[in-house]
mmCIF file of N, CA and C in Angstrom:
data_model
loop_
_atom_site.group_PDB
_atom_site.id
_atom_site.type_symbol
_atom_site.label_atom_id
_atom_site.label_comp_id
_atom_site.label_asym_id
_atom_site.label_seq_id
_atom_site.Cartn_x
_atom_site.Cartn_y
_atom_site.Cartn_z
ATOM 1 N N MET A 1 185.909 118.491 113.701
ATOM 2 C CA MET A 1 185.722 119.812 114.308
ATOM 3 C C MET A 1 186.737 120.009 115.403
ATOM 4 N N THR A 2 187.413 121.160 115.268
ATOM 5 C CA THR A 2 188.428 121.421 116.257
ATOM 6 C C THR A 2 187.903 121.858 117.562
ATOM 7 N N ARG A 3 188.677 121.844 118.605
ATOM 8 C CA ARG A 3 188.276 122.187 119.921
ATOM 9 C C ARG A 3 187.785 123.664 119.954
ATOM 10 N N ALA A 4 188.513 124.515 119.283
ATOM 11 C CA ALA A 4 188.200 125.983 119.284
ATOM 12 C C ALA A 4 186.860 126.228 118.603
ATOM 13 N N VAL A 5 186.578 125.519 117.536
ATOM 14 C CA VAL A 5 185.292 125.659 116.813
ATOM 15 C C VAL A 5 184.185 125.214 117.721
ATOM 16 N N ARG A 6 184.387 124.034 118.383
ATOM 17 C CA ARG A 6 183.355 123.479 119.240
ATOM 18 C C ARG A 6 183.027 124.471 120.394
ATOM 19 N N ILE A 7 184.063 125.056 121.009
ATOM 20 C CA ILE A 7 183.865 125.990 122.116
ATOM 21 C C ILE A 7 183.069 127.211 121.587
ATOM 22 N N THR A 8 183.456 127.712 120.392
ATOM 23 C CA THR A 8 182.759 128.855 119.842
ATOM 24 C C THR A 8 181.310 128.542 119.619
ATOM 25 N N LEU A 9 180.999 127.426 119.016
ATOM 26 C CA LEU A 9 179.617 127.040 118.736
ATOM 27 C C LEU A 9 178.818 126.863 120.012
ATOM 28 N N LEU A 10 179.444 126.272 121.014
ATOM 29 C CA LEU A 10 178.750 126.111 122.302
ATOM 30 C C LEU A 10 178.499 127.414 122.989
ATOM 31 N N THR A 11 179.442 128.369 122.851
ATOM 32 C CA THR A 11 179.259 129.672 123.396
ATOM 33 C C THR A 11 178.073 130.433 122.694
ATOM 34 N N ILE A 12 178.023 130.308 121.411
ATOM 35 C CA ILE A 12 176.921 130.917 120.673
ATOM 36 C C ILE A 12 175.606 130.280 121.027
ATOM 37 N N ALA A 13 175.566 128.977 121.167
ATOM 38 C CA ALA A 13 174.360 128.269 121.556
ATOM 39 C C ALA A 13 173.923 128.691 122.949
ATOM 40 N N ALA A 14 174.831 128.784 123.870
ATOM 41 C CA ALA A 14 174.503 129.217 125.249
ATOM 42 C C ALA A 14 173.973 130.683 125.235
ATOM 43 N N ALA A 15 174.542 131.528 124.444
ATOM 44 C CA ALA A 15 174.042 132.928 124.414
ATOM 45 C C ALA A 15 172.645 132.947 123.819
ATOM 46 N N LEU A 16 172.395 132.225 122.761
ATOM 47 C CA LEU A 16 171.047 132.151 122.221
ATOM 48 C C LEU A 16 170.027 131.578 123.193
ATOM 49 N N ALA A 17 170.446 130.524 123.887
ATOM 50 C CA ALA A 17 169.547 129.903 124.870
ATOM 51 C C ALA A 17 169.225 130.906 125.983
ATOM 52 N N PHE A 18 170.223 131.672 126.412
ATOM 53 C CA PHE A 18 169.992 132.679 127.452
ATOM 54 C C PHE A 18 169.036 133.708 126.947
ATOM 55 N N MET A 19 169.218 134.212 125.700
ATOM 56 C CA MET A 19 168.300 135.249 125.202
ATOM 57 C C MET A 19 166.855 134.729 125.050
ATOM 58 N N VAL A 20 166.689 133.501 124.525
ATOM 59 C CA VAL A 20 165.386 132.979 124.427
ATOM 60 C C VAL A 20 164.775 132.742 125.804
ATOM 61 N N GLY A 21 165.580 132.291 126.699
ATOM 62 C CA GLY A 21 165.017 132.078 128.081
ATOM 63 C C GLY A 21 164.613 133.312 128.790
ATOM 64 N N THR A 22 165.383 134.440 128.606
ATOM 65 C CA THR A 22 164.985 135.706 129.263
ATOM 66 C C THR A 22 163.741 136.241 128.592
ATOM 67 N N PHE A 23 163.600 136.079 127.291
ATOM 68 C CA PHE A 23 162.398 136.520 126.582
ATOM 69 C C PHE A 23 161.194 135.793 127.092
ATOM 70 N N VAL A 24 161.315 134.489 127.199
ATOM 71 C CA VAL A 24 160.181 133.608 127.713
ATOM 72 C C VAL A 24 159.826 134.081 129.102
ATOM 73 N N TRP A 25 160.893 134.295 129.966
ATOM 74 C CA TRP A 25 160.589 134.768 131.320
ATOM 75 C C TRP A 25 159.860 136.097 131.354
ATOM 76 N N PHE A 26 160.307 136.999 130.427
ATOM 77 C CA PHE A 26 159.672 138.294 130.378
ATOM 78 C C PHE A 26 158.164 138.176 129.986
ATOM 79 N N VAL A 27 157.855 137.355 129.011
ATOM 80 C CA VAL A 27 156.472 137.179 128.593
ATOM 81 C C VAL A 27 155.690 136.483 129.639
ATOM 82 N N VAL A 28 156.199 135.507 130.320
ATOM 83 C CA VAL A 28 155.445 134.713 131.349
ATOM 84 C C VAL A 28 155.161 135.573 132.520
ATOM 85 N N THR A 29 156.075 136.469 132.916
ATOM 86 C CA THR A 29 155.898 137.303 134.125
ATOM 87 C C THR A 29 155.253 138.646 133.840
ATOM 88 N N TRP A 30 154.858 138.933 132.613
ATOM 89 C CA TRP A 30 154.282 140.244 132.225
ATOM 90 C C TRP A 30 152.942 140.420 132.910
ATOM 91 N N ASP A 31 152.778 141.562 133.528
ATOM 92 C CA ASP A 31 151.558 141.888 134.177
ATOM 93 C C ASP A 31 150.973 143.170 133.481
ATOM 94 N N ALA A 32 150.033 142.999 132.563
ATOM 95 C CA ALA A 32 149.463 144.131 131.801
ATOM 96 C C ALA A 32 148.757 145.138 132.677
ATOM 97 N N GLU A 33 148.229 144.702 133.768
ATOM 98 C CA GLU A 33 147.534 145.626 134.666
ATOM 99 C C GLU A 33 148.436 146.554 135.391
ATOM 100 N N ALA A 34 149.687 146.142 135.610
ATOM 101 C CA ALA A 34 150.652 146.948 136.313
ATOM 102 C C ALA A 34 151.316 148.022 135.474
ATOM 103 N N GLU A 35 151.247 147.870 134.168
ATOM 104 C CA GLU A 35 151.894 148.819 133.241
ATOM 105 C C GLU A 35 150.915 149.818 132.656
ATOM 106 N N LYS A 36 151.353 151.040 132.531
ATOM 107 C CA LYS A 36 150.544 152.101 131.898
ATOM 108 C C LYS A 36 150.495 151.880 130.393
ATOM 109 N N SER A 37 149.323 151.990 129.846
ATOM 110 C CA SER A 37 149.167 151.792 128.447
ATOM 111 C C SER A 37 149.813 152.933 127.646
ATOM 112 N N LEU A 38 150.500 152.581 126.606
ATOM 113 C CA LEU A 38 151.141 153.587 125.719
ATOM 114 C C LEU A 38 150.168 154.145 124.728
ATOM 115 N N THR A 39 149.050 153.457 124.474
ATOM 116 C CA THR A 39 148.104 153.905 123.498
ATOM 117 C C THR A 39 146.907 154.685 124.091
ATOM 118 N N GLN A 40 146.755 154.615 125.399
ATOM 119 C CA GLN A 40 145.629 155.295 126.024
ATOM 120 C C GLN A 40 146.144 156.234 127.125
ATOM 121 N N ASN A 41 147.046 157.084 126.809
ATOM 122 C CA ASN A 41 147.568 158.085 127.784
ATOM 123 C C ASN A 41 147.034 159.454 127.492
ATOM 124 N N ASP A 42 147.225 160.379 128.395
ATOM 125 C CA ASP A 42 146.692 161.721 128.223
ATOM 126 C C ASP A 42 147.779 162.678 127.747
ATOM 127 N N ALA A 43 148.853 162.210 127.143
ATOM 128 C CA ALA A 43 149.931 163.024 126.657
ATOM 129 C C ALA A 43 149.419 163.765 125.369
ATOM 130 N N PRO A 44 149.799 165.029 125.210
ATOM 131 C CA PRO A 44 149.410 165.738 124.008
ATOM 132 C C PRO A 44 150.068 165.206 122.749
ATOM 133 N N LEU A 45 149.348 165.295 121.662
ATOM 134 C CA LEU A 45 149.931 164.820 120.436
ATOM 135 C C LEU A 45 150.857 165.861 119.827
ATOM 136 N N LEU A 46 151.866 165.423 119.203
ATOM 137 C CA LEU A 46 152.794 166.306 118.519
ATOM 138 C C LEU A 46 152.293 166.579 117.119
ATOM 139 N N LEU A 47 151.739 167.684 116.865
ATOM 140 C CA LEU A 47 151.211 168.059 115.553
ATOM 141 C C LEU A 47 152.176 168.926 114.801
ATOM 142 N N LEU A 48 152.550 168.457 113.633
ATOM 143 C CA LEU A 48 153.515 169.228 112.867
ATOM 144 C C LEU A 48 152.804 170.134 111.918
ATOM 145 N N GLY A 49 153.233 171.377 111.880
ATOM 146 C CA GLY A 49 152.571 172.375 110.943
ATOM 147 C C GLY A 49 153.108 172.240 109.571
ATOM 148 N N GLU A 50 152.612 173.127 108.731
ATOM 149 C CA GLU A 50 153.037 173.143 107.338
ATOM 150 C C GLU A 50 154.468 173.599 107.149
ATOM 151 N N ASN A 51 155.013 174.374 108.045
ATOM 152 C CA ASN A 51 156.360 174.938 107.901
ATOM 153 C C ASN A 51 157.411 174.130 108.621
ATOM 154 N N THR A 52 157.123 172.908 108.910
ATOM 155 C CA THR A 52 158.092 172.064 109.605
ATOM 156 C C THR A 52 159.256 171.800 108.608
ATOM 157 N N PRO A 53 160.496 172.006 109.090
ATOM 158 C CA PRO A 53 161.628 171.767 108.179
ATOM 159 C C PRO A 53 161.586 170.281 107.658
ATOM 160 N N GLY A 54 161.754 170.171 106.358
ATOM 161 C CA GLY A 54 161.733 168.830 105.736
ATOM 162 C C GLY A 54 160.381 168.381 105.302
ATOM 163 N N SER A 55 159.345 169.218 105.558
ATOM 164 C CA SER A 55 157.997 168.751 105.161
ATOM 165 C C SER A 55 157.730 168.975 103.692
ATOM 166 N N GLY A 56 158.551 169.796 103.019
ATOM 167 C CA GLY A 56 158.326 169.985 101.615
ATOM 168 C C GLY A 56 157.504 171.255 101.310
ATOM 169 N N ALA A 57 156.919 171.830 102.379
ATOM 170 C CA ALA A 57 156.124 173.028 102.213
ATOM 171 C C ALA A 57 156.993 174.229 101.917
ATOM 172 N N ALA A 58 156.447 175.153 101.098
ATOM 173 C CA ALA A 58 157.197 176.304 100.803
ATOM 174 C C ALA A 58 157.176 177.265 102.047
ATOM 175 N N PRO A 59 158.291 177.861 102.389
ATOM 176 C CA PRO A 59 158.339 178.725 103.572
ATOM 177 C C PRO A 59 157.497 179.990 103.281
ATOM 178 N N ARG A 60 156.856 180.453 104.335
ATOM 179 C CA ARG A 60 156.034 181.669 104.271
ATOM 180 C C ARG A 60 156.919 182.876 104.701
ATOM 181 N N SER A 61 156.707 184.011 104.136
ATOM 182 C CA SER A 61 157.427 185.216 104.560
ATOM 183 C C SER A 61 156.471 186.108 105.389
ATOM 184 N N ALA A 62 157.001 187.051 106.069
ATOM 185 C CA ALA A 62 156.201 187.960 106.849
ATOM 186 C C ALA A 62 155.501 188.965 105.939
ATOM 187 N N ALA A 63 155.811 189.050 104.651
ATOM 188 C CA ALA A 63 155.239 190.053 103.783
ATOM 189 C C ALA A 63 153.831 189.630 103.350
ATOM 190 N N GLY A 64 153.444 188.396 103.478
ATOM 191 C CA GLY A 64 152.108 187.998 103.078
ATOM 192 C C GLY A 64 152.172 186.825 102.199
ATOM 193 N N PRO A 65 151.036 186.460 101.638
ATOM 194 C CA PRO A 65 150.988 185.217 100.826
ATOM 195 C C PRO A 65 151.636 185.441 99.472
ATOM 196 N N MET A 66 152.129 184.323 98.890
ATOM 197 C CA MET A 66 152.804 184.423 97.639
ATOM 198 C C MET A 66 151.792 184.598 96.498
ATOM 199 N N THR A 67 152.164 185.308 95.524
ATOM 200 C CA THR A 67 151.290 185.469 94.347
ATOM 201 C C THR A 67 151.896 184.690 93.196
ATOM 202 N N GLU A 68 151.126 184.547 92.116
ATOM 203 C CA GLU A 68 151.642 183.837 90.941
ATOM 204 C C GLU A 68 152.909 184.509 90.429
ATOM 205 N N GLY A 69 153.831 183.718 89.992
ATOM 206 C CA GLY A 69 155.062 184.250 89.438
ATOM 207 C C GLY A 69 156.190 184.398 90.503
ATOM 208 N N GLN A 70 155.868 184.368 91.777
ATOM 209 C CA GLN A 70 156.898 184.430 92.795
ATOM 210 C C GLN A 70 157.410 183.045 93.027
ATOM 211 N N THR A 71 158.681 182.938 93.370
ATOM 212 C CA THR A 71 159.278 181.635 93.744
ATOM 213 C C THR A 71 159.862 181.769 95.089
#
């Protein structure tokens, strides 16, 4: 193994060790009581109607409901 390959592999190993270490630190120091819950908040829900673009629903016109034979 050449010196350049060894340095590259050691650099990759050091980066991975740093990432694993910071993740472990994050989990160990996590305080669930200090954080606001994302699942139990009072934010309003985003409800999408039938005419949301991309929903596949046929667009409604101001003239009224569609009858048979209209496209």
